[in-house]
mmCIF file of C-alpha atoms in Angstrom:
data_model
loop_
_atom_site.group_PDB
_atom_site.id
_atom_site.type_symbol
_atom_site.label_atom_id
_atom_site.label_comp_id
_atom_site.label_asym_id
_atom_site.label_seq_id
_atom_site.Cartn_x
_atom_site.Cartn_y
_atom_site.Cartn_z
ATOM 1 C CA UNK V 1 12.168 -15.709 2.792
ATOM 2 C CA UNK V 2 10.112 -12.602 2.146
ATOM 3 C CA UNK V 3 6.936 -11.772 4.008
ATOM 4 C CA UNK V 4 4.816 -8.679 3.563
ATOM 5 C CA UNK V 5 1.981 -8.630 6.071
ATOM 6 C CA UNK V 6 -0.731 -6.013 5.648
ATOM 7 C CA UNK V 7 -3.035 -4.918 8.421
ATOM 8 C CA UNK V 8 -5.485 -2.134 9.150
ATOM 9 C CA UNK V 9 -8.201 -2.865 6.653
ATOM 10 C CA UNK V 10 -11.867 -2.858 7.533
ATOM 11 C CA UNK V 11 -15.113 -1.009 7.146
ATOM 12 C CA UNK V 12 -15.079 2.784 7.239
ATOM 13 C CA UNK V 13 -17.648 5.437 6.430
ATOM 14 C CA UNK V 14 -17.204 7.784 3.512
ATOM 15 C CA UNK V 15 -15.184 10.803 4.543
ATOM 16 C CA UNK V 16 -13.363 8.842 7.188
ATOM 17 C CA UNK V 17 -9.740 7.840 7.558
ATOM 18 C CA UNK V 18 -7.823 4.607 7.826
ATOM 19 C CA UNK V 19 -4.165 3.664 8.127
ATOM 20 C CA UNK V 20 -2.796 0.507 6.561
ATOM 21 C CA UNK V 21 0.455 -1.061 7.686
ATOM 22 C CA UNK V 22 2.800 -3.411 5.868
ATOM 23 C CA UNK V 23 5.259 -5.202 8.122
ATOM 24 C CA UNK V 24 8.125 -6.463 5.995
ATOM 25 C CA UNK V 25 10.665 -9.210 6.514
ATOM 26 C CA UNK V 26 13.211 -10.464 4.021
ATOM 27 C CA UNK V 27 13.279 -7.051 2.327
ATOM 28 C CA UNK V 28 14.471 -3.717 3.655
ATOM 29 C CA UNK V 29 11.976 -0.903 3.252
ATOM 30 C CA UNK V 30 14.705 1.752 3.283
ATOM 31 C CA UNK V 31 16.617 0.010 0.510
ATOM 32 C CA UNK V 32 13.919 -1.407 -1.740
ATOM 33 C CA UNK V 33 11.048 0.347 -3.471
ATOM 34 C CA UNK V 34 7.821 -0.189 -1.598
ATOM 35 C CA UNK V 35 4.308 0.426 -2.752
ATOM 36 C CA UNK V 36 0.615 -0.025 -2.216
ATOM 37 C CA UNK V 37 -1.672 -1.297 -4.942
ATOM 38 C CA UNK V 38 -5.367 -2.009 -4.905
ATOM 39 C CA UNK V 39 -7.785 -4.156 -6.825
ATOM 40 C CA UNK V 40 -11.529 -3.763 -6.878
ATOM 41 C CA UNK V 41 -13.816 -6.551 -8.125
ATOM 42 C CA UNK V 42 -13.540 -7.066 -11.891
ATOM 43 C CA UNK V 43 -10.936 -4.309 -12.096
ATOM 44 C CA UNK V 44 -7.224 -4.408 -12.796
ATOM 45 C CA UNK V 45 -4.776 -3.949 -9.982
ATOM 46 C CA UNK V 46 -3.658 -0.325 -9.855
ATOM 47 C CA UNK V 47 -0.914 1.643 -8.190
ATOM 48 C CA UNK V 48 -2.037 3.625 -5.172
ATOM 49 C CA UNK V 49 1.261 4.948 -3.843
ATOM 50 C CA UNK V 50 4.954 4.139 -3.903
ATOM 51 C CA UNK V 51 8.040 5.230 -2.049
ATOM 52 C CA UNK V 52 11.482 4.847 -3.547
ATOM 53 C CA UNK V 53 14.778 4.130 -1.877
ATOM 54 C CA UNK V 54 15.640 7.812 -1.673
ATOM 55 C CA UNK V 55 12.273 8.649 -0.171
ATOM 56 C CA UNK V 56 10.578 10.132 -3.206
ATOM 57 C CA UNK V 57 6.928 9.256 -3.524
ATOM 58 C CA UNK V 58 4.356 8.996 -6.266
ATOM 59 C CA UNK V 59 0.620 8.500 -6.172
ATOM 60 C CA UNK V 60 -2.186 7.359 -8.383
ATOM 61 C CA UNK V 61 -4.204 10.270 -9.718
ATOM 62 C CA UNK V 62 -7.342 9.211 -7.880
ATOM 63 C CA UNK V 63 -5.709 9.400 -4.438
ATOM 64 C CA UNK V 64 -3.427 12.422 -4.765
ATOM 65 C CA UNK V 65 -3.953 14.825 -1.907
ATOM 66 C CA UNK V 66 -5.881 12.245 0.139
ATOM 67 C CA UNK V 67 -3.434 9.375 0.721
ATOM 68 C CA UNK V 68 0.090 9.461 2.103
ATOM 69 C CA UNK V 69 2.691 6.719 1.989
ATOM 70 C CA UNK V 70 5.440 6.620 4.590
ATOM 71 C CA UNK V 71 7.888 4.207 6.119
ATOM 72 C CA UNK V 72 9.461 3.511 9.486
ATOM 73 C CA UNK V 73 12.929 2.166 8.814
ATOM 74 C CA UNK V 74 13.447 1.032 12.400
ATOM 75 C CA UNK V 75 10.275 -1.069 12.269
ATOM 76 C CA UNK V 76 10.835 -2.074 8.635
ATOM 77 C CA UNK V 77 7.222 -1.116 8.023
ATOM 78 C CA UNK V 78 5.422 0.892 5.381
ATOM 79 C CA UNK V 79 2.198 2.773 5.997
ATOM 80 C CA UNK V 80 -0.623 4.153 3.911
ATOM 81 C CA UNK V 81 -2.588 6.929 5.536
ATOM 82 C CA UNK V 82 -5.932 7.262 3.789
ATOM 83 C CA UNK V 83 -8.082 10.345 4.370
ATOM 84 C CA UNK V 84 -11.354 11.554 2.899
ATOM 85 C CA UNK V 85 -12.207 8.029 1.868
ATOM 86 C CA UNK V 86 -14.755 7.494 -0.885
ATOM 87 C CA UNK V 87 -16.868 4.447 -1.772
ATOM 88 C CA UNK V 88 -14.757 4.061 -4.919
ATOM 89 C CA UNK V 89 -11.723 3.450 -2.714
ATOM 90 C CA UNK V 90 -13.249 0.107 -1.778
ATOM 91 C CA UNK V 91 -10.799 -2.606 -2.806
ATOM 92 C CA UNK V 92 -8.285 -5.133 -1.598
ATOM 93 C CA UNK V 93 -5.078 -3.270 -0.842
ATOM 94 C CA UNK V 94 -1.764 -5.023 -1.449
ATOM 95 C CA UNK V 95 1.704 -4.199 -0.221
ATOM 96 C CA UNK V 96 4.442 -4.559 -2.829
ATOM 97 C CA UNK V 97 8.218 -4.643 -2.742
ATOM 98 C CA UNK V 98 10.466 -4.230 -5.759
ATOM 99 C CA UNK V 99 13.932 -5.126 -4.602
ATOM 100 C CA UNK V 100 17.206 -3.741 -5.851
ATOM 101 C CA UNK V 101 17.765 -7.116 -7.535
ATOM 102 C CA UNK V 102 14.622 -6.751 -9.622
ATOM 103 C CA UNK V 103 12.488 -9.167 -7.630
ATOM 104 C CA UNK V 104 8.821 -8.460 -7.019
ATOM 105 C CA UNK V 105 6.966 -9.495 -3.862
ATOM 106 C CA UNK V 106 3.355 -9.133 -2.759
ATOM 107 C CA UNK V 107 1.466 -9.351 0.479
ATOM 108 C CA UNK V 108 -1.769 -11.267 0.881
ATOM 109 C CA UNK V 109 -3.897 -8.125 0.804
ATOM 110 C CA UNK V 110 -6.264 -6.407 3.197
ATOM 111 C CA UNK V 111 -9.846 -5.449 2.401
ATOM 112 C CA UNK V 112 -10.938 -1.846 2.731
ATOM 113 C CA UNK V 113 -14.640 -1.171 2.381
ATOM 114 C CA UNK V 114 -15.961 2.382 2.340
ATOM 115 C CA UNK V 115 -19.668 2.745 2.986
ATOM 116 C CA UNK V 116 -21.655 5.664 1.612
#
Protein backbone atom coordinates (compact mmCIF):
# COMPACT_ATOMS: atom_id res chain seq x y z
CA UNK A 1 0.00 0.00 0.00
CA UNK A 2 1.31 3.41 -0.98
CA UNK A 3 1.26 6.41 1.31
CA UNK A 4 2.61 9.85 0.54
CA UNK A 5 2.34 12.10 3.57
CA UNK A 6 3.04 15.80 3.11
CA UNK A 7 3.95 18.12 5.93
CA UNK A 8 5.36 21.60 6.42
CA UNK A 9 2.57 23.72 5.05
CA UNK A 10 1.26 26.78 6.82
CA UNK A 11 1.12 30.53 6.76
CA UNK A 12 4.21 32.46 5.71
CA UNK A 13 4.86 36.09 4.85
CA UNK A 14 5.81 37.14 1.35
CA UNK A 15 9.55 36.91 0.87
CA UNK A 16 9.83 34.14 3.41
CA UNK A 17 10.81 30.51 3.10
CA UNK A 18 9.19 27.18 3.80
CA UNK A 19 10.21 23.55 3.40
CA UNK A 20 7.69 20.87 2.55
CA UNK A 21 8.34 17.20 3.20
CA UNK A 22 6.81 14.12 1.61
CA UNK A 23 7.37 10.93 3.57
CA UNK A 24 6.83 7.99 1.25
CA UNK A 25 5.98 4.37 1.88
CA UNK A 26 5.16 1.74 -0.71
CA UNK A 27 7.27 3.57 -3.29
CA UNK A 28 11.00 4.18 -3.38
CA UNK A 29 11.97 7.80 -3.93
CA UNK A 30 15.35 6.84 -5.41
CA UNK A 31 13.74 4.52 -7.94
CA UNK A 32 10.50 6.25 -8.88
CA UNK A 33 9.93 9.74 -10.24
CA UNK A 34 8.77 12.07 -7.51
CA UNK A 35 7.22 15.47 -7.84
CA UNK A 36 5.39 18.34 -6.24
CA UNK A 37 2.28 19.84 -7.77
CA UNK A 38 0.05 22.61 -6.56
CA UNK A 39 -3.52 23.71 -7.05
CA UNK A 40 -4.92 27.10 -6.24
CA UNK A 41 -8.68 27.70 -5.95
CA UNK A 42 -10.43 27.48 -9.33
CA UNK A 43 -7.12 26.71 -11.02
CA UNK A 44 -5.79 23.55 -12.60
CA UNK A 45 -3.22 21.49 -10.80
CA UNK A 46 0.25 22.40 -12.05
CA UNK A 47 3.72 20.96 -11.83
CA UNK A 48 5.97 22.71 -9.35
CA UNK A 49 9.04 20.49 -9.39
CA UNK A 50 10.04 16.93 -10.17
CA UNK A 51 13.04 14.72 -9.60
CA UNK A 52 13.71 11.71 -11.76
CA UNK A 53 15.28 8.40 -10.87
CA UNK A 54 18.70 9.56 -12.01
CA UNK A 55 18.43 12.75 -10.00
CA UNK A 56 17.67 15.19 -12.78
CA UNK A 57 15.19 17.87 -11.86
CA UNK A 58 12.75 20.13 -13.63
CA UNK A 59 10.70 23.05 -12.41
CA UNK A 60 7.65 25.02 -13.37
CA UNK A 61 8.55 28.34 -14.94
CA UNK A 62 6.99 30.33 -12.11
CA UNK A 63 9.22 28.78 -9.43
CA UNK A 64 12.55 28.42 -11.23
CA UNK A 65 15.35 29.90 -9.18
CA UNK A 66 13.21 30.06 -6.03
CA UNK A 67 12.24 26.44 -5.29
CA UNK A 68 14.44 23.38 -4.96
CA UNK A 69 13.38 19.75 -4.93
CA UNK A 70 15.56 17.16 -3.23
CA UNK A 71 15.33 13.71 -1.75
CA UNK A 72 16.79 11.76 1.13
CA UNK A 73 17.02 8.16 0.01
CA UNK A 74 17.74 6.86 3.50
CA UNK A 75 14.57 8.49 4.84
CA UNK A 76 12.61 7.76 1.66
CA UNK A 77 11.50 11.38 1.75
CA UNK A 78 11.26 14.15 -0.80
CA UNK A 79 11.55 17.83 0.05
CA UNK A 80 10.57 21.10 -1.54
CA UNK A 81 12.54 24.09 -0.36
CA UNK A 82 10.61 27.25 -1.19
CA UNK A 83 12.33 30.63 -1.01
CA UNK A 84 11.25 34.16 -1.86
CA UNK A 85 7.63 33.13 -1.54
CA UNK A 86 4.98 35.23 -3.24
CA UNK A 87 1.23 35.52 -2.59
CA UNK A 88 0.65 33.76 -5.92
CA UNK A 89 2.40 30.69 -4.51
CA UNK A 90 -0.61 30.19 -2.25
CA UNK A 91 -2.08 26.78 -3.03
CA UNK A 92 -2.49 23.24 -1.83
CA UNK A 93 0.75 21.41 -2.53
CA UNK A 94 0.61 17.72 -3.43
CA UNK A 95 3.32 15.10 -3.46
CA UNK A 96 3.25 12.78 -6.46
CA UNK A 97 4.93 9.51 -7.34
CA UNK A 98 5.11 8.04 -10.82
CA UNK A 99 6.41 4.53 -10.40
CA UNK A 100 8.52 2.55 -12.82
CA UNK A 101 5.41 0.45 -13.50
CA UNK A 102 3.47 3.48 -14.71
CA UNK A 103 1.34 3.90 -11.60
CA UNK A 104 0.48 7.34 -10.29
CA UNK A 105 0.04 8.15 -6.60
CA UNK A 106 -0.88 11.33 -4.75
CA UNK A 107 -0.65 12.59 -1.22
CA UNK A 108 -3.50 14.32 0.57
CA UNK A 109 -1.97 17.77 0.12
CA UNK A 110 -0.73 20.49 2.42
CA UNK A 111 -1.90 24.10 2.35
CA UNK A 112 0.62 26.87 1.86
CA UNK A 113 -0.65 30.41 2.31
CA UNK A 114 1.59 33.37 1.56
CA UNK A 115 0.45 36.67 3.01
CA UNK A 116 1.35 39.98 1.40
